JSON list of C-alpha atoms and ligand atoms in Angstrom, two decimals:
[
{"chain": "D", "resi": 1379, "resn": "MET", "atom": "CA", "xyz": [-0.41, -0.03, -0.04]},
{"chain": "D", "resi": 1380, "resn": "ILE", "atom": "CA", "xyz": [1.60, 3.43, -1.42]},
{"chain": "D", "resi": 1381, "resn": "LEU", "atom": "CA", "xyz": [-0.18, 6.50, 1.17]},
{"chain": "D", "resi": 1382, "resn": "SER", "atom": "CA", "xyz": [-0.92, 9.85, -0.12]},
{"chain": "D", "resi": 1383, "resn": "THR", "atom": "CA", "xyz": [1.99, 12.24, -0.48]},
{"chain": "D", "resi": 1384, "resn": "GLU", "atom": "CA", "xyz": [0.24, 14.10, 2.11]},
{"chain": "D", "resi": 1385, "resn": "THR", "atom": "CA", "xyz": [0.13, 11.33, 4.48]},
{"chain": "D", "resi": 1386, "resn": "GLN", "atom": "CA", "xyz": [3.56, 10.39, 4.33]},
{"chain": "D", "resi": 1387, "resn": "ILE", "atom": "CA", "xyz": [5.19, 14.11, 4.68]},
{"chain": "D", "resi": 1388, "resn": "GLU", "atom": "CA", "xyz": [2.86, 14.46, 7.78]},
{"chain": "D", "resi": 1389, "resn": "THR", "atom": "CA", "xyz": [3.70, 11.07, 9.28]},
{"chain": "D", "resi": 1390, "resn": "ILE", "atom": "CA", "xyz": [7.41, 10.94, 8.63]},
{"chain": "D", "resi": 1391, "resn": "GLU", "atom": "CA", "xyz": [7.30, 14.88, 10.03]},
{"chain": "D", "resi": 1392, "resn": "HIS", "atom": "CA", "xyz": [5.55, 13.92, 13.66]},
{"chain": "D", "resi": 1393, "resn": "HIS", "atom": "CA", "xyz": [8.10, 11.03, 13.90]},
{"chain": "D", "resi": 1394, "resn": "PHE", "atom": "CA", "xyz": [11.46, 12.83, 12.94]},
{"chain": "D", "resi": 1395, "resn": "LYS", "atom": "CA", "xyz": [10.42, 15.67, 15.27]},
{"chain": "D", "resi": 1396, "resn": "ALA", "atom": "CA", "xyz": [10.36, 12.86, 18.50]},
{"chain": "D", "resi": 1397, "resn": "ILE", "atom": "CA", "xyz": [13.73, 11.61, 16.99]},
{"chain": "D", "resi": 1398, "resn": "MET", "atom": "CA", "xyz": [15.19, 15.24, 17.24]},
{"chain": "D", "resi": 1399, "resn": "GLU", "atom": "CA", "xyz": [13.41, 15.48, 20.89]},
{"chain": "D", "resi": 1400, "resn": "THR", "atom": "CA", "xyz": [14.51, 12.06, 21.64]},
{"chain": "D", "resi": 1401, "resn": "LEU", "atom": "CA", "xyz": [18.32, 13.40, 21.16]},
{"chain": "D", "resi": 1402, "resn": "GLY", "atom": "CA", "xyz": [17.49, 16.43, 23.32]},
{"chain": "D", "resi": 1403, "resn": "LEU", "atom": "CA", "xyz": [17.29, 19.34, 20.61]},
{"chain": "D", "resi": 1404, "resn": "ASP", "atom": "CA", "xyz": [15.10, 21.79, 21.37]},
{"chain": "D", "resi": 1405, "resn": "LEU", "atom": "CA", "xyz": [12.49, 22.18, 19.13]},
{"chain": "D", "resi": 1406, "resn": "SER", "atom": "CA", "xyz": [11.40, 25.78, 19.97]},
{"chain": "D", "resi": 1407, "resn": "ASP", "atom": "CA", "xyz": [14.90, 27.19, 18.64]},
{"chain": "D", "resi": 1408, "resn": "PRO", "atom": "CA", "xyz": [13.48, 29.30, 15.19]},
{"chain": "D", "resi": 1409, "resn": "SER", "atom": "CA", "xyz": [16.50, 27.35, 13.34]},
{"chain": "D", "resi": 1410, "resn": "ILE", "atom": "CA", "xyz": [15.28, 23.94, 13.93]},
{"chain": "D", "resi": 1411, "resn": "ALA", "atom": "CA", "xyz": [11.97, 24.36, 14.42]},
{"chain": "D", "resi": 1412, "resn": "THR", "atom": "CA", "xyz": [11.15, 23.74, 10.68]},
{"chain": "D", "resi": 1413, "resn": "THR", "atom": "CA", "xyz": [13.63, 21.16, 10.08]},
{"chain": "D", "resi": 1414, "resn": "PRO", "atom": "CA", "xyz": [10.80, 17.83, 10.68]},
{"chain": "D", "resi": 1415, "resn": "LYS", "atom": "CA", "xyz": [8.67, 19.08, 7.84]},
{"chain": "D", "resi": 1416, "resn": "ARG", "atom": "CA", "xyz": [11.63, 20.12, 5.31]},
{"chain": "D", "resi": 1417, "resn": "VAL", "atom": "CA", "xyz": [13.62, 16.33, 6.34]},
{"chain": "D", "resi": 1418, "resn": "ALA", "atom": "CA", "xyz": [10.16, 14.78, 5.70]},
{"chain": "D", "resi": 1419, "resn": "LYS", "atom": "CA", "xyz": [9.84, 16.51, 2.67]},
{"chain": "D", "resi": 1420, "resn": "MET", "atom": "CA", "xyz": [13.38, 16.04, 1.38]},
{"chain": "D", "resi": 1421, "resn": "TYR", "atom": "CA", "xyz": [12.51, 12.17, 1.82]},
{"chain": "D", "resi": 1422, "resn": "VAL", "atom": "CA", "xyz": [9.25, 11.89, 0.51]},
{"chain": "D", "resi": 1423, "resn": "GLU", "atom": "CA", "xyz": [9.75, 14.48, -2.78]},
{"chain": "D", "resi": 1424, "resn": "GLU", "atom": "CA", "xyz": [13.09, 13.66, -3.18]},
{"chain": "D", "resi": 1425, "resn": "LEU", "atom": "CA", "xyz": [15.27, 11.05, -1.64]},
{"chain": "D", "resi": 1426, "resn": "CYS", "atom": "CA", "xyz": [12.62, 8.32, -1.97]},
{"chain": "D", "resi": 1427, "resn": "SER", "atom": "CA", "xyz": [10.72, 9.31, -4.81]},
{"chain": "D", "resi": 1428, "resn": "GLY", "atom": "CA", "xyz": [11.87, 6.75, -6.86]},
{"chain": "D", "resi": 1429, "resn": "LEU", "atom": "CA", "xyz": [9.42, 4.34, -4.90]},
{"chain": "D", "resi": 1430, "resn": "ASN", "atom": "CA", "xyz": [6.41, 5.27, -6.36]},
{"chain": "D", "resi": 1431, "resn": "PRO", "atom": "CA", "xyz": [6.40, 3.66, -9.83]},
{"chain": "D", "resi": 1432, "resn": "ASP", "atom": "CA", "xyz": [4.14, 7.07, -11.30]},
{"chain": "D", "resi": 1433, "resn": "ASN", "atom": "CA", "xyz": [8.11, 8.88, -11.14]},
{"chain": "D", "resi": 1434, "resn": "PHE", "atom": "CA", "xyz": [9.29, 6.45, -13.54]},
{"chain": "D", "resi": 1435, "resn": "PRO", "atom": "CA", "xyz": [10.63, 8.35, -16.86]},
{"chain": "D", "resi": 1436, "resn": "THR", "atom": "CA", "xyz": [8.62, 7.96, -20.12]},
{"chain": "D", "resi": 1437, "resn": "PRO", "atom": "CA", "xyz": [11.30, 6.56, -22.29]},
{"chain": "D", "resi": 1438, "resn": "THR", "atom": "CA", "xyz": [11.40, 7.75, -25.72]},
{"chain": "D", "resi": 1439, "resn": "PHE", "atom": "CA", "xyz": [12.88, 5.21, -28.47]},
{"chain": "D", "resi": 1440, "resn": "ILE", "atom": "CA", "xyz": [15.02, 6.22, -31.54]},
{"chain": "D", "resi": 1441, "resn": "THR", "atom": "CA", "xyz": [15.00, 3.44, -34.52]},
{"chain": "D", "resi": 1442, "resn": "GLU", "atom": "CA", "xyz": [17.50, 4.95, -36.82]},
{"chain": "D", "resi": 1443, "resn": "GLY", "atom": "CA", "xyz": [20.77, 6.75, -36.98]},
{"chain": "D", "resi": 1444, "resn": "PHE", "atom": "CA", "xyz": [22.66, 3.73, -35.31]},
{"chain": "D", "resi": 1445, "resn": "THR", "atom": "CA", "xyz": [23.99, 0.24, -36.55]},
{"chain": "D", "resi": 1446, "resn": "PRO", "atom": "CA", "xyz": [22.26, -2.94, -34.86]},
{"chain": "D", "resi": 1447, "resn": "GLY", "atom": "CA", "xyz": [25.35, -5.05, -33.33]},
{"chain": "D", "resi": 1448, "resn": "GLU", "atom": "CA", "xyz": [27.43, -1.99, -32.81]},
{"chain": "D", "resi": 1449, "resn": "MET", "atom": "CA", "xyz": [28.71, -1.07, -29.47]},
{"chain": "D", "resi": 1450, "resn": "ILE", "atom": "CA", "xyz": [27.15, 1.88, -27.66]},
{"chain": "D", "resi": 1451, "resn": "GLU", "atom": "CA", "xyz": [28.72, 2.96, -24.31]},
{"chain": "D", "resi": 1452, "resn": "ILE", "atom": "CA", "xyz": [27.64, 5.70, -21.86]},
{"chain": "D", "resi": 1453, "resn": "GLN", "atom": "CA", "xyz": [29.84, 7.03, -19.25]},
{"chain": "D", "resi": 1454, "resn": "ASN", "atom": "CA", "xyz": [30.01, 9.07, -16.20]},
{"chain": "D", "resi": 1455, "resn": "ILE", "atom": "CA", "xyz": [25.93, 8.96, -15.47]},
{"chain": "D", "resi": 1456, "resn": "THR", "atom": "CA", "xyz": [25.55, 10.68, -11.67]},
{"chain": "D", "resi": 1457, "resn": "VAL", "atom": "CA", "xyz": [24.57, 8.22, -8.91]},
{"chain": "D", "resi": 1458, "resn": "SER", "atom": "CA", "xyz": [23.56, 9.72, -6.11]},
{"chain": "D", "resi": 1459, "resn": "SER", "atom": "CA", "xyz": [21.49, 7.22, -3.69]},
{"chain": "D", "resi": 1460, "resn": "LEU", "atom": "CA", "xyz": [20.74, 6.61, -0.32]},
{"chain": "D", "resi": 1461, "resn": "CYS", "atom": "CA", "xyz": [21.99, 3.00, 1.63]},
{"chain": "D", "resi": 1462, "resn": "GLU", "atom": "CA", "xyz": [19.26, 1.10, 2.82]},
{"chain": "D", "resi": 1463, "resn": "HIS", "atom": "CA", "xyz": [21.42, 0.31, 5.77]},
{"chain": "D", "resi": 1464, "resn": "HIS", "atom": "CA", "xyz": [22.03, 3.64, 7.81]},
{"chain": "D", "resi": 1465, "resn": "PHE", "atom": "CA", "xyz": [19.94, 5.73, 5.42]},
{"chain": "D", "resi": 1466, "resn": "LEU", "atom": "CA", "xyz": [23.42, 7.84, 4.38]},
{"chain": "D", "resi": 1467, "resn": "PRO", "atom": "CA", "xyz": [24.08, 8.80, 1.02]},
{"chain": "D", "resi": 1468, "resn": "PHE", "atom": "CA", "xyz": [26.76, 7.30, -1.57]},
{"chain": "D", "resi": 1469, "resn": "PHE", "atom": "CA", "xyz": [27.30, 8.53, -4.93]},
{"chain": "D", "resi": 1470, "resn": "GLY", "atom": "CA", "xyz": [29.62, 8.10, -7.82]},
{"chain": "D", "resi": 1471, "resn": "THR", "atom": "CA", "xyz": [28.77, 7.25, -11.35]},
{"chain": "D", "resi": 1472, "resn": "ALA", "atom": "CA", "xyz": [27.62, 4.77, -13.35]},
{"chain": "D", "resi": 1473, "resn": "ASN", "atom": "CA", "xyz": [29.16, 3.32, -16.87]},
{"chain": "D", "resi": 1474, "resn": "ILE", "atom": "CA", "xyz": [26.31, 1.16, -19.29]},
{"chain": "D", "resi": 1475, "resn": "SER", "atom": "CA", "xyz": [27.81, -0.64, -22.12]},
{"chain": "D", "resi": 1476, "resn": "TYR", "atom": "CA", "xyz": [24.96, -2.29, -24.55]},
{"chain": "D", "resi": 1477, "resn": "ILE", "atom": "CA", "xyz": [24.94, -3.73, -28.10]},
{"chain": "D", "resi": 1478, "resn": "PRO", "atom": "CA", "xyz": [21.48, -2.27, -29.71]},
{"chain": "D", "resi": 1479, "resn": "THR", "atom": "CA", "xyz": [19.21, -4.35, -31.71]},
{"chain": "D", "resi": 1480, "resn": "THR", "atom": "CA", "xyz": [16.55, -2.70, -33.23]},
{"chain": "D", "resi": 1481, "resn": "LYS", "atom": "CA", "xyz": [16.22, 0.43, -31.30]},
{"chain": "D", "resi": 1482, "resn": "ILE", "atom": "CA", "xyz": [18.08, 2.69, -28.54]},
{"chain": "D", "resi": 1483, "resn": "LEU", "atom": "CA", "xyz": [17.07, 5.18, -25.92]},
{"chain": "D", "resi": 1484, "resn": "GLY", "atom": "CA", "xyz": [17.75, 8.78, -25.85]},
{"chain": "D", "resi": 1485, "resn": "LEU", "atom": "CA", "xyz": [20.97, 9.57, -24.54]},
{"chain": "D", "resi": 1486, "resn": "SER", "atom": "CA", "xyz": [19.65, 11.66, -21.29]},
{"chain": "D", "resi": 1487, "resn": "LYS", "atom": "CA", "xyz": [16.98, 8.60, -20.38]},
{"chain": "D", "resi": 1488, "resn": "PHE", "atom": "CA", "xyz": [19.65, 6.32, -19.39]},
{"chain": "D", "resi": 1489, "resn": "ASN", "atom": "CA", "xyz": [20.44, 9.47, -16.93]},
{"chain": "D", "resi": 1490, "resn": "ARG", "atom": "CA", "xyz": [16.83, 9.50, -15.67]},
{"chain": "D", "resi": 1491, "resn": "ILE", "atom": "CA", "xyz": [16.22, 5.49, -15.35]},
{"chain": "D", "resi": 1492, "resn": "VAL", "atom": "CA", "xyz": [19.75, 5.72, -13.37]},
{"chain": "D", "resi": 1493, "resn": "ASP", "atom": "CA", "xyz": [18.50, 8.39, -10.97]},
{"chain": "D", "resi": 1494, "resn": "TYR", "atom": "CA", "xyz": [14.46, 6.58, -10.57]},
{"chain": "D", "resi": 1495, "resn": "PHE", "atom": "CA", "xyz": [16.48, 3.35, -9.18]},
{"chain": "D", "resi": 1496, "resn": "CYS", "atom": "CA", "xyz": [18.74, 5.52, -7.40]},
{"chain": "D", "resi": 1497, "resn": "ARG", "atom": "CA", "xyz": [15.66, 7.70, -5.71]},
{"chain": "D", "resi": 1498, "resn": "ARG", "atom": "CA", "xyz": [14.63, 4.96, -2.80]},
{"chain": "D", "resi": 1499, "resn": "PRO", "atom": "CA", "xyz": [17.05, 3.34, -0.29]},
{"chain": "D", "resi": 1500, "resn": "GLN", "atom": "CA", "xyz": [19.09, 1.02, -1.80]},
{"chain": "D", "resi": 1501, "resn": "LEU", "atom": "CA", "xyz": [22.03, -1.36, -2.00]},
{"chain": "D", "resi": 1502, "resn": "GLN", "atom": "CA", "xyz": [24.61, -0.83, -4.52]},
{"chain": "D", "resi": 1503, "resn": "GLU", "atom": "CA", "xyz": [24.43, -4.38, -6.17]},
{"chain": "D", "resi": 1504, "resn": "ARG", "atom": "CA", "xyz": [20.36, -4.33, -6.54]},
{"chain": "D", "resi": 1505, "resn": "LEU", "atom": "CA", "xyz": [20.76, -0.76, -7.87]},
{"chain": "D", "resi": 1506, "resn": "THR", "atom": "CA", "xyz": [23.08, -2.24, -10.43]},
{"chain": "D", "resi": 1507, "resn": "LYS", "atom": "CA", "xyz": [21.04, -5.24, -11.04]},
{"chain": "D", "resi": 1508, "resn": "GLN", "atom": "CA", "xyz": [17.76, -3.25, -11.27]},
{"chain": "D", "resi": 1509, "resn": "ILE", "atom": "CA", "xyz": [19.51, -0.94, -13.97]},
{"chain": "D", "resi": 1510, "resn": "VAL", "atom": "CA", "xyz": [20.72, -3.72, -16.27]},
{"chain": "D", "resi": 1511, "resn": "GLU", "atom": "CA", "xyz": [17.03, -5.82, -15.99]},
{"chain": "D", "resi": 1512, "resn": "THR", "atom": "CA", "xyz": [14.96, -2.25, -16.94]},
{"chain": "D", "resi": 1513, "resn": "LEU", "atom": "CA", "xyz": [17.65, -1.73, -19.70]},
{"chain": "D", "resi": 1514, "resn": "SER", "atom": "CA", "xyz": [17.21, -4.89, -20.93]},
{"chain": "D", "resi": 1515, "resn": "LEU", "atom": "CA", "xyz": [13.60, -5.04, -21.34]},
{"chain": "D", "resi": 1516, "resn": "LEU", "atom": "CA", "xyz": [13.21, -1.54, -22.42]},
{"chain": "D", "resi": 1517, "resn": "LEU", "atom": "CA", "xyz": [16.30, -2.13, -25.22]},
{"chain": "D", "resi": 1518, "resn": "GLU", "atom": "CA", "xyz": [15.22, -5.46, -25.79]},
{"chain": "D", "resi": 1519, "resn": "THR", "atom": "CA", "xyz": [18.74, -6.48, -25.72]},
{"chain": "D", "resi": 1520, "resn": "GLU", "atom": "CA", "xyz": [20.72, -9.22, -23.86]},
{"chain": "D", "resi": 1521, "resn": "ASP", "atom": "CA", "xyz": [24.11, -7.37, -24.41]},
{"chain": "D", "resi": 1522, "resn": "ILE", "atom": "CA", "xyz": [24.02, -5.24, -21.67]},
{"chain": "D", "resi": 1523, "resn": "SER", "atom": "CA", "xyz": [26.61, -4.21, -19.09]},
{"chain": "D", "resi": 1524, "resn": "VAL", "atom": "CA", "xyz": [26.51, -1.50, -15.96]},
{"chain": "D", "resi": 1525, "resn": "THR", "atom": "CA", "xyz": [29.27, -0.62, -13.54]},
{"chain": "D", "resi": 1526, "resn": "ILE", "atom": "CA", "xyz": [28.73, 1.64, -10.63]},
{"chain": "D", "resi": 1527, "resn": "ARG", "atom": "CA", "xyz": [31.99, 3.49, -8.59]},
{"chain": "D", "resi": 1528, "resn": "ALA", "atom": "CA", "xyz": [30.19, 4.84, -5.54]},
{"chain": "D", "resi": 1529, "resn": "ARG", "atom": "CA", "xyz": [31.31, 5.97, -2.32]},
{"chain": "D", "resi": 1530, "resn": "HIS", "atom": "CA", "xyz": [29.69, 5.20, 0.79]},
{"chain": "D", "resi": 1531, "resn": "LEU", "atom": "CA", "xyz": [29.11, 7.82, 3.57]},
{"chain": "D", "resi": 1532, "resn": "CYS", "atom": "CA", "xyz": [28.07, 4.82, 6.06]},
{"chain": "D", "resi": 1533, "resn": "VAL", "atom": "CA", "xyz": [31.79, 3.92, 5.42]},
{"chain": "D", "resi": 1534, "resn": "SER", "atom": "CA", "xyz": [33.49, 7.15, 5.68]},
{"chain": "D", "resi": 1535, "resn": "LEU", "atom": "CA", "xyz": [31.52, 8.88, 8.53]},
{"chain": "D", "resi": 1536, "resn": "ARG", "atom": "CA", "xyz": [30.93, 6.10, 10.93]},
{"chain": "D", "resi": 1537, "resn": "GLY", "atom": "CA", "xyz": [32.18, 2.66, 11.31]},
{"chain": "D", "resi": 1538, "resn": "ALA", "atom": "CA", "xyz": [35.30, 2.35, 9.51]},
{"chain": "D", "resi": 1539, "resn": "ARG", "atom": "CA", "xyz": [35.70, 6.10, 8.73]},
{"chain": "D", "resi": 1540, "resn": "ASP", "atom": "CA", "xyz": [37.68, 5.32, 5.49]},
{"chain": "D", "resi": 1541, "resn": "THR", "atom": "CA", "xyz": [37.35, 8.34, 3.16]},
{"chain": "D", "resi": 1542, "resn": "ALA", "atom": "CA", "xyz": [39.45, 6.90, 0.21]},
{"chain": "D", "resi": 1543, "resn": "SER", "atom": "CA", "xyz": [37.70, 3.25, -0.55]},
{"chain": "D", "resi": 1544, "resn": "GLU", "atom": "CA", "xyz": [35.39, 2.83, -3.15]},
{"chain": "D", "resi": 1545, "resn": "THR", "atom": "CA", "xyz": [32.78, 0.10, -3.99]},
{"chain": "D", "resi": 1546, "resn": "ILE", "atom": "CA", "xyz": [32.56, -1.03, -7.75]},
{"chain": "D", "resi": 1547, "resn": "THR", "atom": "CA", "xyz": [29.64, -3.49, -8.32]},
{"chain": "D", "resi": 1548, "resn": "VAL", "atom": "CA", "xyz": [29.60, -5.01, -11.90]},
{"chain": "D", "resi": 1549, "resn": "VAL", "atom": "CA", "xyz": [26.92, -6.59, -13.53]},
{"chain": "D", "resi": 1550, "resn": "ARG", "atom": "CA", "xyz": [27.25, -8.22, -17.25]},
{"chain": "D", "resi": 1551, "resn": "ARG", "atom": "CA", "xyz": [25.12, -10.06, -19.37]},
{"chain": "D", "resi": 1552, "resn": "GLY", "atom": "CA", "xyz": [25.19, -11.63, -22.87]},
{"chain": "D", "resi": 1553, "resn": "VAL", "atom": "CA", "xyz": [28.02, -11.13, -24.86]},
{"chain": "D", "resi": 1554, "resn": "PHE", "atom": "CA", "xyz": [29.52, -9.05, -22.22]},
{"chain": "D", "resi": 1555, "resn": "GLU", "atom": "CA", "xyz": [29.50, -11.94, -19.78]},
{"chain": "D", "resi": 1556, "resn": "GLU", "atom": "CA", "xyz": [30.74, -14.24, -22.31]},
{"chain": "D", "resi": 1557, "resn": "ARG", "atom": "CA", "xyz": [33.79, -11.85, -23.23]},
{"chain": "D", "resi": 1558, "resn": "ARG", "atom": "CA", "xyz": [34.64, -11.92, -19.87]},
{"chain": "D", "resi": 1559, "resn": "ARG", "atom": "CA", "xyz": [35.53, -15.84, -19.81]},
{"chain": "E", "resi": 2650, "resn": "ZN", "atom": "ZN1", "xyz": [25.18, 1.67, 4.78]}
]
C-alpha cells in the first residue's frame, strides 16, 4: 500500500520531530523548528521518489541513426542514492555499455532511469542489477553491462571511517559476460 504524499510527509514529520526531541534538541529554536517538515519533504519528494512507480521516466525510443550490433557506451552518469542500512548517501558514477538490436534510447533517458532507481533506499549491488534488467527489457537486448563506482558515507562518516575507498559493482549480460570468460 502506498500512502498519499501528504500523509507520508505528515507522518514522517511527526516521527522525525520525536527523533530530534529524543536526542535532546530544543524544537522551539527557530533555526530547527521547521527541520522535521523539511526532512519529511526531502525524503518523500526527493530521496525516496523512486519508490513511487508513477515517477518512472517515460522512455523515448529512436529507431534509426545507429548500427544494430555496434556497441554504445554511456559513461559517468551521476549516481546519488541512499544506503538502505544506514540511510546515509552513497554517490559516484555509472557506466553503461550495450549492443542495440532494433532501437536505442535517447541519451538523457539513461540518466533518468539511473536516477529513478537511485531515489529509494538501496544496495549498490541491487541498484546495478535493476538498471541492467530494466534497460535489457526496454532495449530488447541481452547484451548489456553496467558498472557503478561509488563512495558510501556510512563507510566514511562512521564505522571504518575510511574516506578513500570506493565500491565497484559490475553486472554483465550476454556477450559482455561471455567476453569475460
Ligand atoms: Zn550503509
